Every structure is written in C-alpha cells, then in structure tokens.
Coordinates of C-alpha atoms and ligand atoms in Angstrom, one line a residue:
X1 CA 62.3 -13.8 -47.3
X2 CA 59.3 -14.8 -49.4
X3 CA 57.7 -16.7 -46.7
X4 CA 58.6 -14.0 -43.9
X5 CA 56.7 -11.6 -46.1
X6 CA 54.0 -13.8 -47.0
X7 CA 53.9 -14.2 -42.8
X8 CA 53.7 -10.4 -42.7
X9 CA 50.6 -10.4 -44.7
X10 CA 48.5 -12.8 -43.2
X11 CA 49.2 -11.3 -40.1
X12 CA 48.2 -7.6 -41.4
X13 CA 44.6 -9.2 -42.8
X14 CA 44.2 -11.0 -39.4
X15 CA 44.5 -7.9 -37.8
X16 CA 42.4 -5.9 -40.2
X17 CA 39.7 -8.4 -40.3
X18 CA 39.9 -8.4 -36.1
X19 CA 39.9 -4.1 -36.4
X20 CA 36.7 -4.2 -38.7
X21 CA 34.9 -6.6 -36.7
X22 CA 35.7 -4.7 -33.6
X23 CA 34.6 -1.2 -35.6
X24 CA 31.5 -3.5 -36.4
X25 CA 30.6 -5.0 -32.9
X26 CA 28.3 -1.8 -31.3
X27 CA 30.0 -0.5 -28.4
X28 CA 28.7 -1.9 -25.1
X29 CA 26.0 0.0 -23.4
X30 CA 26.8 -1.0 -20.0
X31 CA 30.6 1.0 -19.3
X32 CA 31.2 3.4 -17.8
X33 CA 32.4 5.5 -20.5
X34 CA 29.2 4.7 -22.5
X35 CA 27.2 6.2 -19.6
X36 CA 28.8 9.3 -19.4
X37 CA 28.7 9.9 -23.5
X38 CA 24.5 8.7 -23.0
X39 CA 24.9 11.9 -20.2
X40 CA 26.5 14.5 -21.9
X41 CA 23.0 16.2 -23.5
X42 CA 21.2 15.9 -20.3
X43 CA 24.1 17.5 -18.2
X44 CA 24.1 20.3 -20.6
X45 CA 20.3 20.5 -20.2
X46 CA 19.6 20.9 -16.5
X47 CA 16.1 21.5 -16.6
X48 CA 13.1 19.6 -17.9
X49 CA 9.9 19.8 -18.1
X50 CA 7.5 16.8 -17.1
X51 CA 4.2 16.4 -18.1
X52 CA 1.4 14.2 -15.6
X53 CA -1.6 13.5 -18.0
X54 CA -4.2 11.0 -18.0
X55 CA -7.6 10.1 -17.5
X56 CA -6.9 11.2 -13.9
X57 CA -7.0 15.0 -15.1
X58 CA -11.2 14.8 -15.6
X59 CA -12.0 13.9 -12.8
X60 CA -9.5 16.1 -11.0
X61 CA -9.4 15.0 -7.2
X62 CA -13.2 14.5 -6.9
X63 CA -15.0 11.5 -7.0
X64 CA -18.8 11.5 -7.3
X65 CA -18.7 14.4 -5.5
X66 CA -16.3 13.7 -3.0
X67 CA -13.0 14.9 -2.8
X68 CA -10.5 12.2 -2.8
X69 CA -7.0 13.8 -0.5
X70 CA -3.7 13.1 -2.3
X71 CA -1.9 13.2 -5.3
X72 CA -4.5 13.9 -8.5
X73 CA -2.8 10.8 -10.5
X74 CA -3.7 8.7 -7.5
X75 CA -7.4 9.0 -7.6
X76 CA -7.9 5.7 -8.2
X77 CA -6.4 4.3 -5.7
X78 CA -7.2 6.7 -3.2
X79 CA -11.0 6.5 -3.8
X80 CA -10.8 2.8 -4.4
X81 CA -12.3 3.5 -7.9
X82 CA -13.5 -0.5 -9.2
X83 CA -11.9 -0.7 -12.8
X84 CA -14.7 -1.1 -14.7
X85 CA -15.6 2.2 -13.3
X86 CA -12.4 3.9 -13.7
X87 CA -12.6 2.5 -17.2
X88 CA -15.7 4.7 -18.3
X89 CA -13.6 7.2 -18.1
X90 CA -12.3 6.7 -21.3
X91 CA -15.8 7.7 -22.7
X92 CA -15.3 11.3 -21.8
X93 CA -11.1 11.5 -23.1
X94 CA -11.7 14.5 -25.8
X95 CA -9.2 16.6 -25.3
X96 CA -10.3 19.1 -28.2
X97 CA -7.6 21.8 -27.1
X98 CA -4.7 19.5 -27.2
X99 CA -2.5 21.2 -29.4
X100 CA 1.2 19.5 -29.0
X101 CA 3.1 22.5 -30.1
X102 CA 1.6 25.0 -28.2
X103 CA 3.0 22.5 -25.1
X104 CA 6.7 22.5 -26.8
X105 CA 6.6 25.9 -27.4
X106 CA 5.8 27.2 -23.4
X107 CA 8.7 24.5 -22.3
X108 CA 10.7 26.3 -25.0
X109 CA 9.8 29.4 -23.4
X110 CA 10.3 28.5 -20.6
X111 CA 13.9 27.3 -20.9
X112 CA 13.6 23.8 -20.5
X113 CA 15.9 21.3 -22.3
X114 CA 13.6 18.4 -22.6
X115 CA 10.1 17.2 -21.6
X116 CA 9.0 13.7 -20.1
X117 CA 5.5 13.0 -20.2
X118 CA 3.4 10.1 -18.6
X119 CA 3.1 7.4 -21.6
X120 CA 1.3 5.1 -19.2
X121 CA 1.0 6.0 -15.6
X122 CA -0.1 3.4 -12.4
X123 CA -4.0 3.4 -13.4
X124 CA -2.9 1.7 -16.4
X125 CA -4.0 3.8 -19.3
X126 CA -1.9 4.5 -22.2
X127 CA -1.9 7.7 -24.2
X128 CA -0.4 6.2 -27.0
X129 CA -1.9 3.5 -29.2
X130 CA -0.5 0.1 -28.2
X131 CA -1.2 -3.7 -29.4
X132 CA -0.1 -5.0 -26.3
X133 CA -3.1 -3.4 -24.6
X134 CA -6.4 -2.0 -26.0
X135 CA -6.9 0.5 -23.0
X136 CA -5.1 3.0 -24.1
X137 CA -6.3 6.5 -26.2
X138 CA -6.7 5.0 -29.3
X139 CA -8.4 1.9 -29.1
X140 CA -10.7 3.2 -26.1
X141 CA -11.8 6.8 -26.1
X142 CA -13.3 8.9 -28.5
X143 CA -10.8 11.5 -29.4
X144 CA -8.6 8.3 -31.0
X145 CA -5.5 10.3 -31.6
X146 CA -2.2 8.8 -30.4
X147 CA -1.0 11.9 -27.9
X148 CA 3.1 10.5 -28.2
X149 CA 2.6 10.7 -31.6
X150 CA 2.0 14.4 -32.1
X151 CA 4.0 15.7 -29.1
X152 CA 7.1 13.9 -30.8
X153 CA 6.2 14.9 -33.6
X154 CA 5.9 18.5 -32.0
X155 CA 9.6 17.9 -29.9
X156 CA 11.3 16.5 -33.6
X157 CA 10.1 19.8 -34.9
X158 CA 11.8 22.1 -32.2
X159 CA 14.6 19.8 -31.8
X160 CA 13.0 19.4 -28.3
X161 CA 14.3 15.9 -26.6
X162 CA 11.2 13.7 -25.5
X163 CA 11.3 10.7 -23.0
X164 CA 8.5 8.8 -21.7
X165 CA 7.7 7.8 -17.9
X166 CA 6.4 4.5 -18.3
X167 CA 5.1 2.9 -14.7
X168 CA 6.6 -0.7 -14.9
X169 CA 5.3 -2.2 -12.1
X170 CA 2.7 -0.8 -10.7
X171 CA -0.3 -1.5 -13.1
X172 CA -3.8 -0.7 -11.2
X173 CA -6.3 -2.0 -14.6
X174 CA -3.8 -5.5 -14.9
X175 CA -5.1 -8.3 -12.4
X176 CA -1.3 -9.4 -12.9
X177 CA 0.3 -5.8 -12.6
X178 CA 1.0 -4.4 -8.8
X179 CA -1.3 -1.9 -6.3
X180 CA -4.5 -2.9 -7.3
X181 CA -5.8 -4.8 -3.8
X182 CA -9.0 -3.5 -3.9
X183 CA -10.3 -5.0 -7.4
X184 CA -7.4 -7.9 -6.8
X185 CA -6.3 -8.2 -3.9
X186 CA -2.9 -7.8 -2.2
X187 CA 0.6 -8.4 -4.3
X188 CA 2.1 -10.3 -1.8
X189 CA 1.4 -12.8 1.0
X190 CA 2.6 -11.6 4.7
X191 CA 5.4 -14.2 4.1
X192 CA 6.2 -11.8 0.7
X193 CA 5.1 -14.3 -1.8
X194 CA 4.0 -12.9 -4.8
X195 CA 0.0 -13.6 -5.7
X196 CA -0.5 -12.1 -8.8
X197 CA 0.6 -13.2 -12.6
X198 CA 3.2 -10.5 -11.9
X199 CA 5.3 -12.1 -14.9
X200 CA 2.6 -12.5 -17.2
X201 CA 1.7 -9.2 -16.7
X202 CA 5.6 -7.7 -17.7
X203 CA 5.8 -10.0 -20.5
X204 CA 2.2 -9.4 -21.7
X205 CA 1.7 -5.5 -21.1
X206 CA 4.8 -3.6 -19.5
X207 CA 7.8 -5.3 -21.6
X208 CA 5.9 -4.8 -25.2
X209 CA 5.0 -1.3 -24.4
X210 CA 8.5 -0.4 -24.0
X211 CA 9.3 -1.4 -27.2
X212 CA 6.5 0.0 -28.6
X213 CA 7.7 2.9 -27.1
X214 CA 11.2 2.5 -28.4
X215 CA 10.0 1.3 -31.9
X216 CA 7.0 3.9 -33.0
X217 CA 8.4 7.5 -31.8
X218 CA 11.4 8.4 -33.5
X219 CA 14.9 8.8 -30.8
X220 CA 13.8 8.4 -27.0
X221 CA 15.6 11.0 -24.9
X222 CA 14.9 8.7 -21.7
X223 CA 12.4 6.1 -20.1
X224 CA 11.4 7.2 -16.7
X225 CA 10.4 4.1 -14.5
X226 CA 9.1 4.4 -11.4
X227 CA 8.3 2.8 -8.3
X228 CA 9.7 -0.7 -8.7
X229 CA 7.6 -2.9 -6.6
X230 CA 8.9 -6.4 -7.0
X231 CA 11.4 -5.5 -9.4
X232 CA 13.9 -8.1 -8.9
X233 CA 17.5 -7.3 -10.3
X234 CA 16.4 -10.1 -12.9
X235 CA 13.6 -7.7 -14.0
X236 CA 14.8 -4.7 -13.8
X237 CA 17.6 -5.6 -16.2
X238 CA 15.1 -7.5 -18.8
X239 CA 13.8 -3.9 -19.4
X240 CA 17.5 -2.5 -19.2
X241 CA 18.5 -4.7 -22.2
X242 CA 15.3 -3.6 -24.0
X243 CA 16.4 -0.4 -23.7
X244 CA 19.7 -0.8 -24.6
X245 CA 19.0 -3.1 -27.9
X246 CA 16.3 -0.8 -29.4
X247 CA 18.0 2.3 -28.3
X248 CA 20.9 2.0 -26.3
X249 CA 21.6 6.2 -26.2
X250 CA 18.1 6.2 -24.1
X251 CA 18.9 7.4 -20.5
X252 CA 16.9 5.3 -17.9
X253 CA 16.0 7.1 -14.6
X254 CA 17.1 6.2 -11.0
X255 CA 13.5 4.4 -10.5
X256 CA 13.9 1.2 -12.7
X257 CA 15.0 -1.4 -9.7
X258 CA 18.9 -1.4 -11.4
X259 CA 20.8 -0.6 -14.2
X260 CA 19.8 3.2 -13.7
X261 CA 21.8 5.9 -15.4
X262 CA 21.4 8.5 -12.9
X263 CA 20.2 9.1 -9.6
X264 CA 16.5 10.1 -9.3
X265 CA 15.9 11.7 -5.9
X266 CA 12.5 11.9 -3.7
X267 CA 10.1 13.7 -4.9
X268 CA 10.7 17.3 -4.7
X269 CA 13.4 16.8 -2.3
X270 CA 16.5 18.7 -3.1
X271 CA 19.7 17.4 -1.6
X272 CA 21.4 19.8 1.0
X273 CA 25.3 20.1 -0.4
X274 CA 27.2 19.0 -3.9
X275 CA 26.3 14.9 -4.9
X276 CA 29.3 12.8 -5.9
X277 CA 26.6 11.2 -8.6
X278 CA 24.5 12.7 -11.1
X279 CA 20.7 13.5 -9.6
X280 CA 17.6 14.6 -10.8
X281 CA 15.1 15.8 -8.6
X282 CA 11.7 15.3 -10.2
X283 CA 9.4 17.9 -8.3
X284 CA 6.1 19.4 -8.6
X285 CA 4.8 23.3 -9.5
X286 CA 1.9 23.2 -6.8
X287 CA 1.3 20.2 -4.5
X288 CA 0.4 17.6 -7.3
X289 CA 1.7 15.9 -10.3
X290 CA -1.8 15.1 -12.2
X291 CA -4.1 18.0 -12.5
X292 CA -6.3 18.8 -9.2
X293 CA -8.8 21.5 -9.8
X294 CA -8.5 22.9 -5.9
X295 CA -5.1 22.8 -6.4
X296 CA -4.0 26.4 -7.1
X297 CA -1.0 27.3 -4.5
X298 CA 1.4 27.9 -7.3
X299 CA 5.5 27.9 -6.7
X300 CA 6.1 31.9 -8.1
X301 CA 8.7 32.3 -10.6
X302 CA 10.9 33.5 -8.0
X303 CA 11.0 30.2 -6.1
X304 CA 11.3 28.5 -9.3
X305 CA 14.6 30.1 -10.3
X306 CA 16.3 29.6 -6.7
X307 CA 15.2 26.0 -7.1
X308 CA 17.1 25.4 -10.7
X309 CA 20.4 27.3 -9.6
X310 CA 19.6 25.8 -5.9
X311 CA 20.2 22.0 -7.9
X312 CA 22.5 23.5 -10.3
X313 CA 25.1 24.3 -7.7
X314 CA 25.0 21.2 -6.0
X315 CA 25.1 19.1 -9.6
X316 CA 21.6 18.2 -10.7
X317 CA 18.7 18.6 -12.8
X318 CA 15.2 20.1 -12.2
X319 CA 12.5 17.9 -14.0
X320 CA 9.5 20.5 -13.2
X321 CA 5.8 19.1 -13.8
X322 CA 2.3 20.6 -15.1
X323 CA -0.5 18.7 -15.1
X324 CA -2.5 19.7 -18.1
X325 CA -6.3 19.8 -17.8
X326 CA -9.0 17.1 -19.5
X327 CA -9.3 19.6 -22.2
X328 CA -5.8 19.8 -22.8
X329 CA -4.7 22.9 -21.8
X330 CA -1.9 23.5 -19.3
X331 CA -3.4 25.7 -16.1
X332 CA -2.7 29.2 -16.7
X333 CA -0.6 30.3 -13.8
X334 CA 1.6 27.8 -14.0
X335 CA 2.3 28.6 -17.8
X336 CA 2.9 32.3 -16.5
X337 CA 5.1 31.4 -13.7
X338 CA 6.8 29.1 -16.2
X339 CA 7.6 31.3 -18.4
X340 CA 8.4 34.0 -16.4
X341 CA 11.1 31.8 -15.4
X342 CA 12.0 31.6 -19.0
X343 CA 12.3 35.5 -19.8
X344 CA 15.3 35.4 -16.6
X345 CA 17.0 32.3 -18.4
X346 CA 17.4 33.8 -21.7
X347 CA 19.5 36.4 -20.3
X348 CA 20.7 34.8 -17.0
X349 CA 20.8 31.0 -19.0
X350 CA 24.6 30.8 -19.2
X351 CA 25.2 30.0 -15.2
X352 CA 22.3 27.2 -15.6
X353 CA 22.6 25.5 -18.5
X354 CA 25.9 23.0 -18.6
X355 CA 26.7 24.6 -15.4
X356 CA 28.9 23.0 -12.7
X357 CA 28.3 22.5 -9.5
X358 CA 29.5 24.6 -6.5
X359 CA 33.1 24.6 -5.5
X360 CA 32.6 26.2 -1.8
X361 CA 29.8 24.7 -0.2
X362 CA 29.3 26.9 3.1
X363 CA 26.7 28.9 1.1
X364 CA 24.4 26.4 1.1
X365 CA 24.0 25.8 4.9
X366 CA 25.2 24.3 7.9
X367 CA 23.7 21.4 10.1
X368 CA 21.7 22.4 13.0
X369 CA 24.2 22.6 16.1
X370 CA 20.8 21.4 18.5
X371 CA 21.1 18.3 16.0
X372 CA 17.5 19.0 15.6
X373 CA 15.5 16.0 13.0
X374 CA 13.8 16.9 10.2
X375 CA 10.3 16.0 9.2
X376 CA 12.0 12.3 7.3
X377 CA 14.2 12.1 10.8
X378 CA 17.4 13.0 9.2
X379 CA 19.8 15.6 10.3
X380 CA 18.4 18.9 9.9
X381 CA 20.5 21.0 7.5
X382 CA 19.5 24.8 8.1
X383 CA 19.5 26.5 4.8
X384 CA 21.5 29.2 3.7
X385 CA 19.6 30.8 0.6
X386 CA 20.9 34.4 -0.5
X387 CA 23.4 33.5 -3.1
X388 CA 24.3 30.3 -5.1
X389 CA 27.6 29.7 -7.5
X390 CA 27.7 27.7 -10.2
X391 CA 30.6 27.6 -12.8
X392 CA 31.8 27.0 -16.4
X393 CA 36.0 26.6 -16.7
X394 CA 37.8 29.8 -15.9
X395 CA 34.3 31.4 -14.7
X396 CA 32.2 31.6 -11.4
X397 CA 28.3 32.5 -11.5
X398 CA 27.4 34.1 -8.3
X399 CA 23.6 34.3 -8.3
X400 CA 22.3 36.8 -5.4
X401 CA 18.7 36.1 -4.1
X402 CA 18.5 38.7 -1.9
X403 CA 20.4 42.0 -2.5
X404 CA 23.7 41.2 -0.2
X405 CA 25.6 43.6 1.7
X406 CA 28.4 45.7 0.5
X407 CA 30.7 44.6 0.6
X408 CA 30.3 41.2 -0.2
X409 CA 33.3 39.3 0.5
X410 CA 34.4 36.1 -2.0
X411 CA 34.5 32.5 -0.5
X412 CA 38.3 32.1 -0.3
X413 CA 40.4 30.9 -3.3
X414 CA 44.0 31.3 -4.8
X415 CA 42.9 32.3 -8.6
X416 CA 43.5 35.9 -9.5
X417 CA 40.7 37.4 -10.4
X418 CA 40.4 38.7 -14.4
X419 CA 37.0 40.4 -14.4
X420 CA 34.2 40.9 -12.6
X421 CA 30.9 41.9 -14.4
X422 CA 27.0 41.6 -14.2
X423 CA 26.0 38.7 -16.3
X424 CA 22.4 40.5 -17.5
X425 CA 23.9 44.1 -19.2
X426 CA 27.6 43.2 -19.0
X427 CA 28.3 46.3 -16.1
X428 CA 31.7 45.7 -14.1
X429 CA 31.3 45.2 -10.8
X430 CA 34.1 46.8 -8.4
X431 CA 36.4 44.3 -6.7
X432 CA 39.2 45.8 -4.4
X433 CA 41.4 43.1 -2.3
X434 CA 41.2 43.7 1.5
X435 CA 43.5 41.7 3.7
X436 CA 44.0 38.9 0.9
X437 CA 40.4 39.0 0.7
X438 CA 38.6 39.4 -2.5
X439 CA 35.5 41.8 -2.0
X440 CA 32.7 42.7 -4.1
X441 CA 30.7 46.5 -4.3
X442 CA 27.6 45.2 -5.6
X443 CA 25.4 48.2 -7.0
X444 CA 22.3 49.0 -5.4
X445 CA 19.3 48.7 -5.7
X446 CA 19.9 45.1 -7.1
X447 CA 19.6 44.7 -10.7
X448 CA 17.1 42.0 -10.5
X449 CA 15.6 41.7 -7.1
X450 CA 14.4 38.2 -8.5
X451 CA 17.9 37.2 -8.9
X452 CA 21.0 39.1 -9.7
X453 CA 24.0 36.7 -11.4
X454 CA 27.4 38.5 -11.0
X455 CA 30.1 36.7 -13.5
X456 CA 33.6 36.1 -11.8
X457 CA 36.4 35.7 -14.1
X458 CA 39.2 33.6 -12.7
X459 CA 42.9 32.5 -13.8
X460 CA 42.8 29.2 -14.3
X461 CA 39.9 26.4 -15.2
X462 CA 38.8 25.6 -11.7
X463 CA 39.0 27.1 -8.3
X464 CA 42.5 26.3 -6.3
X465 CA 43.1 26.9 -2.4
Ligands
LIG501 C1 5.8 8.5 -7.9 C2 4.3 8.4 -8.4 O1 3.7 7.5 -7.5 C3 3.6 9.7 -8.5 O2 2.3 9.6 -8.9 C4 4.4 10.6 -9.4 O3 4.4 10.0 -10.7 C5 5.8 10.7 -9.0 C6 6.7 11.5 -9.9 O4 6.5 9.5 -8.7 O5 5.8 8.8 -6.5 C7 6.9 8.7 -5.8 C8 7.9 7.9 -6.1 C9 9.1 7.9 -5.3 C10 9.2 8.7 -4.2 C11 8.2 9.6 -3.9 C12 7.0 9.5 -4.7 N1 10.4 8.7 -3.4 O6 11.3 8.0 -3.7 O7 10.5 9.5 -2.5

C-alpha cells in the first residue's frame, strides 16, 4: 500500500513537472493554429493604410529636370541616379511639417485598422535610426529625428497597429544588396550565379535592421517584405525565425520568399471571386506608391468604397497607400477622398469590418463567353459591380452601388428571413416572397447614391441551399 502510494506520487510530480514545463515552453509559431490566432486582429481590420515615404518624395518623379516615367519610389533606378548622387539627397530631408499624429489621426478618420509604412524601401534609406547602417534619417540628414519612432509613438497613442515594410532584398545603396547594376553591376551571371556579397549584405544590413525593427518600437503589427530576389527558402526563413523569436505575434506578408502568413496579391489587382486563403491586395490611391508631383488622377471616394466591400466580399484586406510629400504632409485630395471614405464607414462600418466573405458569387461576374484574355493573358472575368454582400453570422450586408431595380430579387437560399432593414437609419425595407423567391422593394431615390447597405436578417448562422 505504502509503496503503491508512494508510486502514485512520483508519478503525480512527473506529470506536474512535464505540465509546467509544457505551460513554460512558448507555443510554436509555425502551426497552424498559431497562424490563425497571429490573424484574428487583422481579419477584423480589413483595411489599412500604407504609407510610401522616403527620400524619393523630394525629388518627386523629376530628375535634373527631367521626368523620370514610373513608379515615384523607383526614381533611382529608373533615372540610373549614381549613389553618391542619390545620397545628397539626404542633405535636403527636413520634413518640418511632419507631425505623426496628424497622420494617425486621417487613417483614424478614415477607418483604417492599421498603417504600414516604408522603414527602408529599395533605394536603401532608412527612416529610422539604425547601427547597422549610417544612411538612414538620423545619422545622415539634417532633420535627425527617427520618423518610426514618433509615428509609433503616435499609433501606441491611438491604439493604432503599426508594421513596417522593410525591402529585404533589394538594396539599391549596398554593393552587396540586389537591383543596383548600374553603380554595381548585374546580381547574377547569365548562368544565375550570384556576383554580389548578397550574404554579407543580409547579415550586415537587412537581418540587423529587422531586429532593430523588432527591438526599438514597441509591438510590431507586421513586417512587409517585398520582392524577394534571391531569397532562397534558407533565407527567407532566417528572417522568419527573427521574426518569430523577437516577436512571434508579428504577421509577415505574402512577399518574404516563404514562411508568409497571408497571401499578398499583385499590386492593385483584386481577385475576381471568394479566395480559399487569406489576401491582401496592397494598391495605390493614384498611379504611384511614393509621392509624384504630376501625379494627381485621384481614385474618388466612391471608387474607394466599392474597392473595400469589392475585397471584403471575396475575403481580403485593402492596404491603401499615400505618399506623403518632402515636407511631410499627405497631398490634400487624397486626405479628402480618404476621409470621405471614412464619414460612410462610421455608419456603413459594420458590413466591412470583420466581415465575411460572399456566400453567392454570381454577383461578382462571369467569364467572358468569347474567352477573351486580359491585359496579364488570363481569362477575362467581366465584372458585375452594382451590389456586393458581405456577412456577419445570422446577417447578410447587401451593399448597392447603383440604385437596383425594384424589385430586386435575393440570390437563392433556404433561411427564412427575420428582418430586413437599411443599415444607415435602421428603415425596414419591404420583402414579400414571389414564387419561393425572396424580393426586395428598395426605396427610391437611393439612400446613398455612393453606396446603399441593406441588412438581411437570416435564421440560422450561415446561408443554406
Ligand atoms: C513593389 C515595389 O517595387 C514598389 O515600389 C511598391 O513598394 C510595391 C508595394 O511593391 O512592387 C511590386 C511587387 C510585386 C508585384 C508588383 C509590384 N507583383 O507581385 O505583382
């Protein structure tokens, strides 16, 4: 008896000790599970604001005079600006109406969830002070103040979540980093060998700025990599594990080369139906990402909004850019657009934010029956775009982007239908059943003529057939 309980007990202290060692070990990063929790916050968010800034914004798409086609960021490369005088661009960084708040606060405005801003873009230039490099705001420009700093500062303050795009590979000031051939020369041989100190360059710039970033600025939201030239799985997963030892909540985009923690589409390309895996579609407000002062064909508020519930009902977010001038201030127009935007989400926000994706589908469009291409050479998908759904359980968001007929007839579905009401002042709508058909009487003239979100209250969670 004695040595059957004395048994008993070393087996209960085995098990505790193997319990507390198991509550002690942190929870791995890389399951499934641990994905979804690091996903929950930004699947609630939906939309985000990113922010293209750098020494690219003075010069703003002209060089000595000339304009230099293309993406504003790109200027150096473009214009095959020599470093040393890309560099003396630094001289001129004073950025006297930088005022990080005033950026949180038009995101907050304008509805968005989180921000992502460019902590080191391809020309190499940090806007954070760094010890892994001395060209960065801090160390080489006047103005000296670290811009990460005060802008997460700015997001702790409004509870705002902050992430950083970091470019990992391509590095145009490194001789080691990639896409510099015209101070360096190419990155690979015809035979694809690599010619640069490509390695020296991660573990000397790239890898220590990440845990800089990771170390210095409070909770990182997410690091946004982007185009992985030469990222080997190897690599890709030496900044994975960074992330996910300093931080491992940070999200990492679909951009890194592996390990990503969603699906990052082209640029401003929005897919055509529902995505089996969660996207982002990063995508400009005019044609650029860093400011371009001939720039000025703006995406109107309108657009805008059919864009977010556009992604929203087919499962994604909409990471929306400005690029802020040299002086610091965010052009105008897209501010009012912006915001705009904003005033319709405050009252419209509950079929966006946390929203699922569509349950129907034929809303959205059908393929061409010519089987005409598209401009990429893919199956042309002809739009449908007068009314979107998105849903939260037991309810379904039917957003109207052009005033639709009456009657408008429901996608079919089994649920009885509870309620039907206008999700901006609450009005029922009238919904009568014809030939087992659900049909709307929408009031005209259109509530909104921007766009009109008309709540329908089902039986059950989800949608049945
Ligand atoms: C990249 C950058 O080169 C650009 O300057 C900007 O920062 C943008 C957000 O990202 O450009 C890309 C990267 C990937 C695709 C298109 C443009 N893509 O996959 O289609």
């Amino acid at each position: 008896m004695k040595r059957l309980h004395t048994a008993l007990i070393t087996a209960l202290a085995a098990l505790a000790l193997v319990s507390s060692a198991a509550a002690q070990a942190p929870p791995d990063p890389y399951t499934p599970e641990a994905r979804e929790a690091r996903l929950a916050w930004f699947k609630q968010a939906k939309y985000g604001l990113f922010i293209h800034w750098g020494l690219y914004a003075i010069p703003a798409g002209e060089w000595k005079g000339k304009r230099c086609l293309g993406l504003g960021e790109w200027i150096m490369n473009r214009c095959k600006v020599p470093v040393k005088e890309y560099e003396l661009l630094t001289r001129q960084w004073n950025p006297t109406k930088f005022n990080a708040d005033a950026w949180v606060q038009m995101a907050q405005d304008a509805g968005m969830k989180y921000i992502v801003i460019t902590s080191k873009h391809h020309d190499g230039f940090a806007l954070f002070g760094s010890k892994a490099s001395r060209y960065n705001v801090v160390d080489a420009t006047p103005f000296k103040r670290d811009i990460l700093k005060e802008l997460a500062a700015a997001c702790q303050k409004h509870g705002m979540p902050l992430g950083f795009y970091y470019s990992q590979s391509q590095d145009w000031h490194e001789p080691g980093g990639a896409g510099n051939d015209w101070d360096f020369g190419p990155d690979e041989s015809p035979d694809r060998k690599e010619m640069k100190d490509y390695e020296g360059y991660l573990r000397g710039k790239a890898e220590p700025q990440v845990r800089e970033l990771l170390t210095g600025y409070g909770p990182v939201a997410l690091i946004w990599f982007d185009t992985p030239r030469m990222m080997t799985k190897e690599r890709a997963q030496r900044f994975a594990d960074i992330l996910r030892t300093l931080q491992p909540k940070t999200l990492i985009d679909g951009r890194l080369g592996a390990a990503g923690d969603y699906v990052s589409t082209g640029d401003n390309v929005i897919p055509s139906g529902v995505q089996k895996n969660y996207w982002e579609v990063p995508a400009t407000t005019n044609h650029t990402w860093g400011y371009r002062k001939d720039d000025t064909d703006w995406k109107s508020p309108g657009e805008i909004a059919f864009k977010l519930v556009d992604i929203v009902s087919k499962g994604g977010n909409y990471l929306l850019n400005v690029g802020p001038m040299s002086d610091g201030i965010i052009p105008q127009a897209a501010q009012d657009n912006l915001r705009s935007v904003g005033r319709w989400l405050k009252v419209n926000g509950e079929a966006v934010y946390g929203a699922g994706a569509s349950p129907f589908g034929e809303e959205m469009g059908e393929p061409s029956a010519k089987g005409t291409k598209d401009l990429r050479g893919q199956a042309l998908v002809l739009p449908h775009n007068e009314w979107r759904v998105t849903t939260q359980p037991g309810k379904l968001y039917f957003t109207f982007f052009q005033e639709p007929r009456a009657p408008f007839v429901l996608p079919e579905m089994k649920n009885a239908i509870k309620r039907v009401y206008q999700l901006a002042d609450g009005k029922a709508v009238e919904v009568k059943e014809e030939n087992g058909r659900h049909v709307l009487n929408i009031e005209r003239p259109i509530l909104d003529p921007m766009a009109t979100v008309v709540v329908v209250e089902i039986e059950g969670d989800k949608v049945e057939w």
